[in-house]
Amino acid sequence: MDRTALFTSRSAERAPAYDPPPADPLRVGAVRVLEANWTGTSTVPSRSLYPHQWSWDSAFIAIGLRHLSPLRAQTELETLLTAQWADGRIPHIVFNPSVPLDAYFPSPDFWRSSTAGRAAGAPRTLQTSGIVQPPVHALAAWLVHRADPGLSRARGFLARVYPRLAAWHRYLLHRRDLGGGGLASVVHPWEQGMDNSPCWDAPLARVAPAPARSFRRADLDHGAAEDRPTDLDYGRYVRLAADYRDGAYRDGGGEFAVEDPAFNALLISSEHALARIARELGATGTARHARAERLTRVLSDRLWDPAAGLFRCRDVRGGGLIPERGVSGLVPLLLPGLPRETAAALVATACGPHFGLGGETRLPPSYDLLGEAFDPHRYWRGPAWFNTAWLLERGLRTQGETARADALRTAFLQVAGASGYAEYVDPFTGEACGATGFGWTAALTLDLLHTRPGDHGSPAAGQHTSGTTSVQSTEGGDGA
């Protein structure tokens, strides 16, 4: 039996409460993508454009892999965590030494992690970047554990990853509280994950770009220039990264510092997950749940804009909220502790003219449909991405919006399959953009295929849909 057939065959070890038919073409196609992108210890986002291991990609990929192989999902996260720095940061790229340097820029010789990052405790034997990505990892670890608790306990999976995840959160909550209000700041647009969002235009305008002759854009070898960041923006990204590197990756001195709602919502969600992991390991988890609830209040106090009906980014260096509407401002729907009126306003905004969810768009755009900078094809300036659609689907369930979540799930699966598991798509037509055979698109497709339509994902429902079994929990569900 070939590996794709092995992973798509129904396990005889369990009587599933719900499982898509093994021959489902959507499932088979997703498995083939993950098999093609597997390196033996981790999964690349794309063999062509992104040939290394990316931090939040691996977290999303592990969430999907748990339905195929909980062991491989655990390995995905463990491989990433071996590259953690001593100060707690999880770098956004772990470089594969067998990949040529010119296959991706910025390459290891740009970041110089083992030398420039020595004071921050960068690994000596692994080459990584020096910036981070959104903290989805504890949520992923908890969901992976729930897929096969017996295997997880036998391998000591949670006991091994918990100290590293706790150190990661300490780094973000202490060293990255650059605004002094309790939220984590990103120091580069690449850290937030929505690299080219118009939300960064104002703070980036203060950054002098690196000379064009000082770098070569490998991304243009695999994508049309009109779909990628401009040379001016890319020069600013390079300048910020180089300055951070030349400052030995010390936090607090750069020109760019932004408190982002999605980054912090994912940190809060993962803090709830860490509390559940702590309980699984015999602790109470009470302090972590309390911290997550406190951070939810801080998020609302600092980033909520009631007039706009969504959360906004805060420019720490420039002061004040950034007026652009990005999908990042909807991601706090994930949080069970949101005030009811805030959650209702977020749903109304998502379904209104700025994002068109359930109406004129097939999937939610990454940026305001009515914004001056909207472009349905240019990287993070309007296209729809599958990971943000997955987060919103989960958030809608958390807030009890089951019908809307079911509709978004259906649209996600239709567009993912029709686009060849694309990196991102035109939000109106579903036309594929960027790379196809994209890792997190395939993985999150598998996750939604294992979600029964009509399931309630809210903590109050107490319903787990993990692996191929459905179990009840007294811990408030598998969400965070």
C-alpha positions as semicolon CSV with decimal commas, in nm:
position;residue;x (nm);y (nm);z (nm)
1;M;0,000;0,000;0,000
2;D;0,150;0,342;-0,094
3;R;0,174;0,614;0,170
4;T;-0,121;0,814;0,041
5;A;-0,341;0,505;0,050
6;L;-0,210;0,425;0,396
7;F;-0,309;0,764;0,533
8;T;-0,647;0,775;0,359
9;S;-0,753;0,426;0,463
10;R;-0,984;0,403;0,762
11;S;-0,812;0,298;1,083
12;A;-0,933;-0,033;1,221
13;E;-0,831;0,066;1,572
14;R;-1,125;0,297;1,637
15;A;-1,495;0,315;1,571
16;P;-1,519;0,674;1,448
17;A;-1,806;0,897;1,548
18;Y;-1,757;1,083;1,223
19;D;-1,501;1,036;0,948
20;P;-1,511;1,145;0,583
21;P;-1,520;0,856;0,334
22;P;-1,160;0,736;0,278
23;A;-1,198;0,773;-0,099
24;D;-1,320;1,133;-0,075
25;P;-1,119;1,311;-0,350
26;L;-1,081;1,622;-0,133
27;R;-0,926;1,419;0,146
28;V;-0,705;1,220;-0,089
29;G;-0,581;1,538;-0,255
30;A;-0,500;1,699;0,079
31;V;-0,309;1,393;0,192
32;R;-0,108;1,394;-0,129
33;V;-0,007;1,756;-0,068
34;L;0,112;1,678;0,283
35;E;0,300;1,371;0,165
36;A;0,470;1,569;-0,111
37;N;0,571;1,842;0,134
38;W;0,698;1,609;0,409
39;T;1,075;1,612;0,464
40;G;1,099;1,326;0,710
41;T;1,085;1,543;1,022
42;S;0,866;1,838;0,922
43;T;0,647;1,974;0,644
44;V;0,742;2,261;0,414
45;P;0,466;2,506;0,319
46;S;0,555;2,474;-0,050
47;R;0,833;2,284;-0,225
48;S;0,893;2,572;-0,465
49;L;0,840;2,900;-0,284
50;Y;0,892;2,806;0,082
51;P;1,141;2,514;0,103
52;H;1,214;2,534;0,479
53;Q;1,012;2,491;0,799
54;W;0,792;2,786;0,897
55;S;0,672;2,834;1,253
56;W;0,300;2,902;1,235
57;D;0,268;2,692;0,920
58;S;0,389;2,391;1,117
59;A;0,138;2,461;1,394
60;F;-0,151;2,466;1,146
61;I;-0,010;2,165;0,963
62;A;0,010;1,967;1,288
63;I;-0,357;2,045;1,354
64;G;-0,444;1,873;1,024
65;L;-0,188;1,593;1,053
66;R;-0,341;1,480;1,383
67;H;-0,624;1,326;1,182
68;L;-0,381;1,121;0,971
69;S;-0,097;1,043;1,208
70;P;-0,089;1,184;1,560
71;L;0,273;1,070;1,581
72;R;0,370;1,273;1,278
73;A;0,179;1,573;1,412
74;Q;0,375;1,547;1,737
75;T;0,699;1,518;1,539
76;E;0,612;1,831;1,340
77;L;0,592;2,039;1,657
78;E;0,887;1,872;1,826
79;T;1,110;1,943;1,526
80;L;1,018;2,310;1,534
81;L;1,076;2,338;1,908
82;T;1,430;2,200;1,882
83;A;1,519;2,531;1,715
84;Q;1,391;2,743;2,005
85;W;1,631;3,007;2,134
86;A;1,739;3,023;2,498
87;D;1,544;3,346;2,551
88;G;1,226;3,155;2,463
89;R;1,158;3,279;2,111
90;I;1,052;3,028;1,846
91;P;1,207;3,150;1,519
92;H;0,983;3,195;1,219
93;I;1,205;2,985;0,990
94;V;1,416;2,678;1,061
95;F;1,647;2,636;0,764
96;N;1,710;2,306;0,589
97;P;2,087;2,292;0,527
98;S;2,040;2,080;0,214
99;V;1,849;2,361;0,037
100;P;2,072;2,595;-0,171
101;L;2,117;2,943;-0,025
102;D;1,972;3,111;-0,332
103;A;1,647;2,912;-0,316
104;Y;1,498;3,152;-0,061
105;F;1,572;3,503;0,059
106;P;1,644;3,605;0,330
107;S;1,867;3,298;0,360
108;P;2,070;3,175;0,659
109;D;2,369;3,389;0,563
110;F;2,147;3,697;0,596
111;W;2,010;3,614;0,942
112;R;2,343;3,482;1,085
113;S;2,150;3,342;1,379
114;S;2,431;3,143;1,538
115;T;2,655;3,450;1,560
116;A;2,429;3,757;1,567
117;G;2,184;3,572;1,793
118;R;2,444;3,432;2,033
119;A;2,355;3,670;2,318
120;A;1,988;3,571;2,286
121;G;2,074;3,201;2,293
122;A;2,025;3,104;1,928
123;P;2,108;2,738;1,856
124;R;2,467;2,676;1,752
125;T;2,400;2,380;1,525
126;L;2,078;2,494;1,355
127;Q;2,037;2,798;1,132
128;T;1,718;2,996;1,186
129;S;1,575;3,340;1,129
130;G;1,574;3,581;1,424
131;I;1,212;3,697;1,418
132;V;0,900;3,508;1,527
133;Q;0,547;3,430;1,405
134;P;0,204;3,412;1,573
135;P;0,187;3,181;1,877
136;V;-0,051;2,908;1,758
137;H;0,174;2,637;1,899
138;A;0,020;2,557;2,238
139;L;-0,326;2,536;2,081
140;A;-0,182;2,299;1,820
141;A;-0,008;2,090;2,087
142;W;-0,330;2,053;2,285
143;L;-0,533;1,950;1,980
144;V;-0,263;1,704;1,874
145;H;-0,265;1,552;2,223
146;R;-0,644;1,514;2,215
147;A;-0,622;1,326;1,884
148;D;-0,456;1,030;2,060
149;P;-0,409;1,089;2,434
150;G;-0,273;0,738;2,486
151;L;0,008;0,784;2,238
152;S;0,077;1,133;2,369
153;R;0,107;1,011;2,728
154;A;0,317;0,710;2,630
155;R;0,565;0,936;2,451
156;G;0,558;1,206;2,719
157;F;0,467;1,453;2,445
158;L;0,304;1,722;2,659
159;A;0,560;1,688;2,939
160;R;0,838;1,759;2,688
161;V;0,677;2,047;2,499
162;Y;0,513;2,226;2,793
163;P;0,833;2,389;2,933
164;R;0,927;2,513;2,587
165;L;0,580;2,653;2,521
166;A;0,577;2,819;2,862
167;A;0,915;2,981;2,785
168;W;0,779;3,099;2,449
169;H;0,485;3,270;2,616
170;R;0,712;3,428;2,880
171;Y;0,926;3,575;2,605
172;L;0,624;3,730;2,432
173;L;0,456;3,858;2,749
174;H;0,768;4,012;2,898
175;R;1,028;4,095;2,634
176;R;0,774;4,194;2,372
177;D;0,553;4,416;2,588
178;L;0,700;4,717;2,412
179;G;0,394;4,934;2,459
180;G;0,385;4,879;2,834
181;G;0,017;4,788;2,833
182;G;0,047;4,411;2,863
183;L;0,016;4,306;2,497
184;A;0,291;4,156;2,281
185;S;0,429;4,368;1,998
186;V;0,560;4,250;1,664
187;V;0,882;4,415;1,547
188;H;0,853;4,320;1,179
189;P;0,551;4,270;0,949
190;W;0,668;3,914;0,879
191;E;0,619;3,831;1,247
192;Q;0,247;3,896;1,236
193;G;0,219;3,656;0,941
194;M;0,006;3,887;0,725
195;D;0,325;4,026;0,576
196;N;0,208;4,285;0,327
197;S;-0,110;4,411;0,494
198;P;-0,200;4,778;0,445
199;C;-0,217;4,789;0,825
200;W;0,163;4,818;0,818
201;D;0,185;5,101;0,564
202;A;0,189;5,387;0,814
203;P;0,448;5,246;1,056
204;L;0,659;5,118;0,764
205;A;0,667;5,466;0,609
206;R;0,916;5,566;0,879
207;V;1,162;5,297;0,766
208;A;1,427;5,381;0,505
209;P;1,440;5,089;0,256
210;A;1,754;4,885;0,201
211;P;1,914;4,952;-0,138
212;A;1,769;4,730;-0,410
213;R;2,118;4,612;-0,507
214;S;2,175;4,471;-0,155
215;F;1,936;4,176;-0,197
216;R;1,776;3,951;-0,458
217;R;1,407;3,865;-0,432
218;A;1,374;3,488;-0,480
219;D;0,995;3,516;-0,439
220;L;0,963;3,674;-0,784
221;D;1,096;3,351;-0,938
222;H;0,771;3,181;-0,833
223;G;0,504;3,451;-0,844
224;A;0,394;3,743;-1,057
225;A;0,534;4,078;-0,945
226;E;0,184;4,230;-0,941
227;D;0,078;3,971;-0,681
228;R;0,376;4,020;-0,451
229;P;0,494;4,306;-0,226
230;T;0,640;4,605;-0,409
231;D;1,016;4,655;-0,423
232;L;0,979;4,955;-0,194
233;D;0,797;4,755;0,074
234;Y;1,037;4,465;0,038
235;G;1,332;4,701;0,083
236;R;1,177;4,819;0,408
237;Y;1,129;4,460;0,526
238;V;1,497;4,390;0,457
239;R;1,607;4,706;0,637
240;L;1,406;4,620;0,948
241;A;1,539;4,263;0,956
242;A;1,899;4,373;0,901
243;D;1,877;4,637;1,175
244;Y;1,730;4,380;1,418
245;R;2,010;4,137;1,332
246;D;2,280;4,402;1,366
247;G;2,140;4,487;1,708
248;A;2,198;4,125;1,818
249;Y;1,822;4,060;1,807
250;R;1,759;4,275;2,114
251;D;1,397;4,380;2,153
252;G;1,279;4,734;2,204
253;G;1,503;4,950;1,990
254;G;1,357;4,921;1,641
255;E;1,152;5,168;1,441
256;F;0,862;4,925;1,395
257;A;0,655;4,800;1,688
258;V;0,287;4,716;1,652
259;E;0,034;4,552;1,883
260;D;-0,173;4,331;1,656
261;P;-0,514;4,186;1,752
262;A;-0,470;3,849;1,578
263;F;-0,122;3,789;1,720
264;N;-0,245;3,864;2,071
265;A;-0,572;3,672;2,030
266;L;-0,371;3,366;1,930
267;L;-0,146;3,418;2,232
268;I;-0,452;3,430;2,457
269;S;-0,604;3,125;2,290
270;S;-0,279;2,936;2,336
271;E;-0,257;3,052;2,699
272;H;-0,595;2,883;2,756
273;A;-0,452;2,575;2,584
274;L;-0,144;2,585;2,809
275;A;-0,378;2,586;3,109
276;R;-0,540;2,268;2,977
277;I;-0,197;2,113;2,917
278;A;-0,098;2,203;3,274
279;R;-0,410;2,028;3,404
280;E;-0,330;1,721;3,197
281;L;0,014;1,720;3,360
282;G;-0,130;1,743;3,711
283;A;-0,125;2,117;3,782
284;T;-0,434;2,335;3,819
285;G;-0,389;2,568;3,524
286;T;-0,583;2,831;3,719
287;A;-0,319;3,103;3,690
288;R;-0,296;3,059;3,312
289;H;-0,672;3,077;3,264
290;A;-0,674;3,391;3,479
291;R;-0,393;3,541;3,271
292;A;-0,583;3,464;2,951
293;E;-0,894;3,633;3,088
294;R;-0,689;3,937;3,196
295;L;-0,525;3,960;2,854
296;T;-0,867;3,944;2,689
297;R;-0,968;4,251;2,888
298;V;-0,641;4,428;2,798
299;L;-0,695;4,345;2,431
300;S;-1,039;4,503;2,447
301;D;-0,914;4,808;2,635
302;R;-0,623;4,878;2,398
303;L;-0,735;4,762;2,054
304;W;-1,117;4,756;2,035
305;D;-1,276;5,025;1,820
306;P;-1,651;5,025;1,892
307;A;-1,726;5,271;1,612
308;A;-1,568;5,040;1,353
309;G;-1,693;4,720;1,514
310;L;-1,355;4,545;1,507
311;F;-1,014;4,539;1,671
312;R;-0,742;4,759;1,525
313;C;-0,363;4,750;1,534
314;R;-0,181;4,993;1,760
315;D;0,132;5,168;1,635
316;V;0,350;5,166;1,947
317;R;0,611;5,402;1,801
318;G;0,370;5,643;1,632
319;G;0,099;5,623;1,894
320;G;-0,267;5,549;1,845
321;L;-0,474;5,294;1,655
322;I;-0,407;5,233;1,287
323;P;-0,721;5,319;1,087
324;E;-0,703;5,028;0,839
325;R;-0,945;4,736;0,865
326;G;-0,771;4,399;0,832
327;V;-0,896;4,047;0,887
328;S;-0,666;4,044;1,188
329;G;-0,926;4,258;1,364
330;L;-1,183;3,978;1,339
331;V;-0,966;3,695;1,474
332;P;-1,046;3,771;1,842
333;L;-1,378;3,595;1,774
334;L;-1,174;3,293;1,891
335;L;-1,183;3,414;2,249
336;P;-1,457;3,276;2,476
337;G;-1,420;3,566;2,719
338;L;-1,520;3,840;2,478
339;P;-1,811;4,056;2,595
340;R;-2,130;3,952;2,420
341;E;-2,177;4,291;2,255
342;T;-1,820;4,284;2,121
343;A;-1,868;3,940;1,968
344;A;-2,198;4,047;1,810
345;A;-2,034;4,357;1,660
346;L;-1,748;4,147;1,518
347;V;-1,993;3,909;1,351
348;A;-2,184;4,203;1,204
349;T;-1,859;4,352;1,070
350;A;-1,747;4,020;0,921
351;C;-2,081;3,984;0,742
352;G;-2,105;4,350;0,643
353;P;-1,975;4,543;0,342
354;H;-1,612;4,554;0,458
355;F;-1,559;4,176;0,450
356;G;-1,870;4,033;0,283
357;L;-1,871;3,702;0,471
358;G;-2,168;3,495;0,357
359;G;-2,244;3,748;0,085
360;E;-2,035;3,881;-0,201
361;T;-1,713;3,701;-0,103
362;R;-1,657;3,326;-0,114
363;L;-1,400;3,347;0,165
364;P;-1,323;3,644;0,393
365;P;-1,067;3,883;0,241
366;S;-0,749;3,971;0,422
367;Y;-0,826;4,341;0,396
368;D;-1,123;4,578;0,381
369;L;-1,315;4,542;0,054
370;L;-1,385;4,917;0,067
371;G;-1,032;5,022;0,154
372;E;-0,827;5,230;-0,088
373;A;-0,544;4,975;-0,082
374;F;-0,767;4,673;-0,151
375;D;-0,634;4,442;-0,423
376;P;-0,791;4,096;-0,463
377;H;-0,465;3,941;-0,582
378;R;-0,178;4,122;-0,411
379;Y;-0,024;3,943;-0,116
380;W;-0,226;4,009;0,204
381;R;-0,380;4,326;0,059
382;G;-0,715;4,166;-0,021
383;P;-0,686;3,796;-0,116
384;A;-0,848;3,533;0,104
385;W;-0,625;3,297;0,299
386;F;-0,728;2,958;0,427
387;N;-0,571;2,985;0,771
388;T;-0,761;3,304;0,852
389;A;-1,081;3,146;0,718
390;W;-1,017;2,848;0,950
391;L;-0,963;3,083;1,246
392;L;-1,285;3,269;1,171
393;E;-1,477;2,942;1,129
394;R;-1,353;2,836;1,471
395;G;-1,429;3,179;1,614
396;L;-1,785;3,174;1,485
397;R;-1,839;2,837;1,654
398;T;-1,691;2,972;1,976
399;Q;-1,949;3,251;1,970
400;G;-2,236;3,012;1,896
401;E;-2,275;3,122;1,532
402;T;-2,312;2,763;1,411
403;A;-2,500;2,830;1,086
404;R;-2,246;3,088;0,974
405;A;-1,960;2,859;1,073
406;D;-2,113;2,572;0,875
407;A;-2,151;2,796;0,568
408;L;-1,789;2,911;0,595
409;R;-1,674;2,552;0,637
410;T;-1,857;2,450;0,319
411;A;-1,711;2,741;0,122
412;F;-1,360;2,669;0,253
413;L;-1,374;2,306;0,141
414;Q;-1,516;2,391;-0,201
415;V;-1,257;2,659;-0,272
416;A;-0,965;2,460;-0,131
417;G;-1,031;2,166;-0,360
418;A;-1,112;2,371;-0,669
419;S;-0,798;2,586;-0,627
420;G;-0,557;2,294;-0,594
421;Y;-0,503;2,374;-0,224
422;A;-0,373;2,718;-0,314
423;E;-0,170;2,944;-0,090
424;Y;-0,438;3,213;-0,122
425;V;-0,726;3,299;-0,355
426;D;-0,926;3,583;-0,503
427;P;-1,197;3,635;-0,238
428;F;-1,472;3,685;-0,497
429;T;-1,396;3,410;-0,749
430;G;-1,180;3,162;-0,557
431;E;-0,915;3,185;-0,830
432;A;-0,584;3,038;-0,710
433;C;-0,299;3,278;-0,633
434;G;0,056;3,214;-0,514
435;A;0,172;2,856;-0,474
436;T;-0,054;2,554;-0,514
437;G;-0,020;2,239;-0,307
438;F;0,016;2,460;0,000
439;G;0,075;2,285;0,333
440;W;-0,162;2,459;0,571
441;T;-0,441;2,471;0,314
442;A;-0,427;2,093;0,280
443;A;-0,392;2,038;0,655
444;L;-0,679;2,265;0,753
445;T;-0,893;2,107;0,481
446;L;-0,842;1,777;0,661
447;D;-0,932;1,937;0,992
448;L;-1,260;2,074;0,858
449;L;-1,339;1,743;0,691
450;H;-1,330;1,595;1,040
451;T;-1,570;1,857;1,178
452;R;-1,930;1,742;1,176
453;P;-2,152;2,011;1,017
454;G;-2,361;2,162;1,294
455;D;-2,112;2,082;1,572
456;H;-2,082;2,347;1,838
457;G;-1,724;2,449;1,898
458;S;-1,795;2,685;2,187
459;P;-1,640;2,609;2,525
460;A;-1,987;2,581;2,673
461;A;-2,069;2,292;2,445
462;G;-1,787;2,078;2,582
463;Q;-1,756;1,894;2,251
464;H;-1,429;1,759;2,118
465;T;-1,385;1,658;1,757
466;S;-1,033;1,528;1,761
467;G;-0,883;1,257;1,547
468;T;-1,157;1,014;1,451
469;T;-1,334;1,007;1,785
470;S;-1,568;1,244;1,960
471;V;-1,532;1,269;2,337
472;Q;-1,677;1,482;2,611
473;S;-1,453;1,695;2,829
474;T;-1,502;1,876;3,154
475;E;-1,231;2,123;3,053
476;G;-1,451;2,330;2,828
477;G;-1,391;2,177;2,487
478;D;-1,081;2,140;2,274
479;G;-1,078;2,505;2,186
480;A;-0,889;2,767;2,373
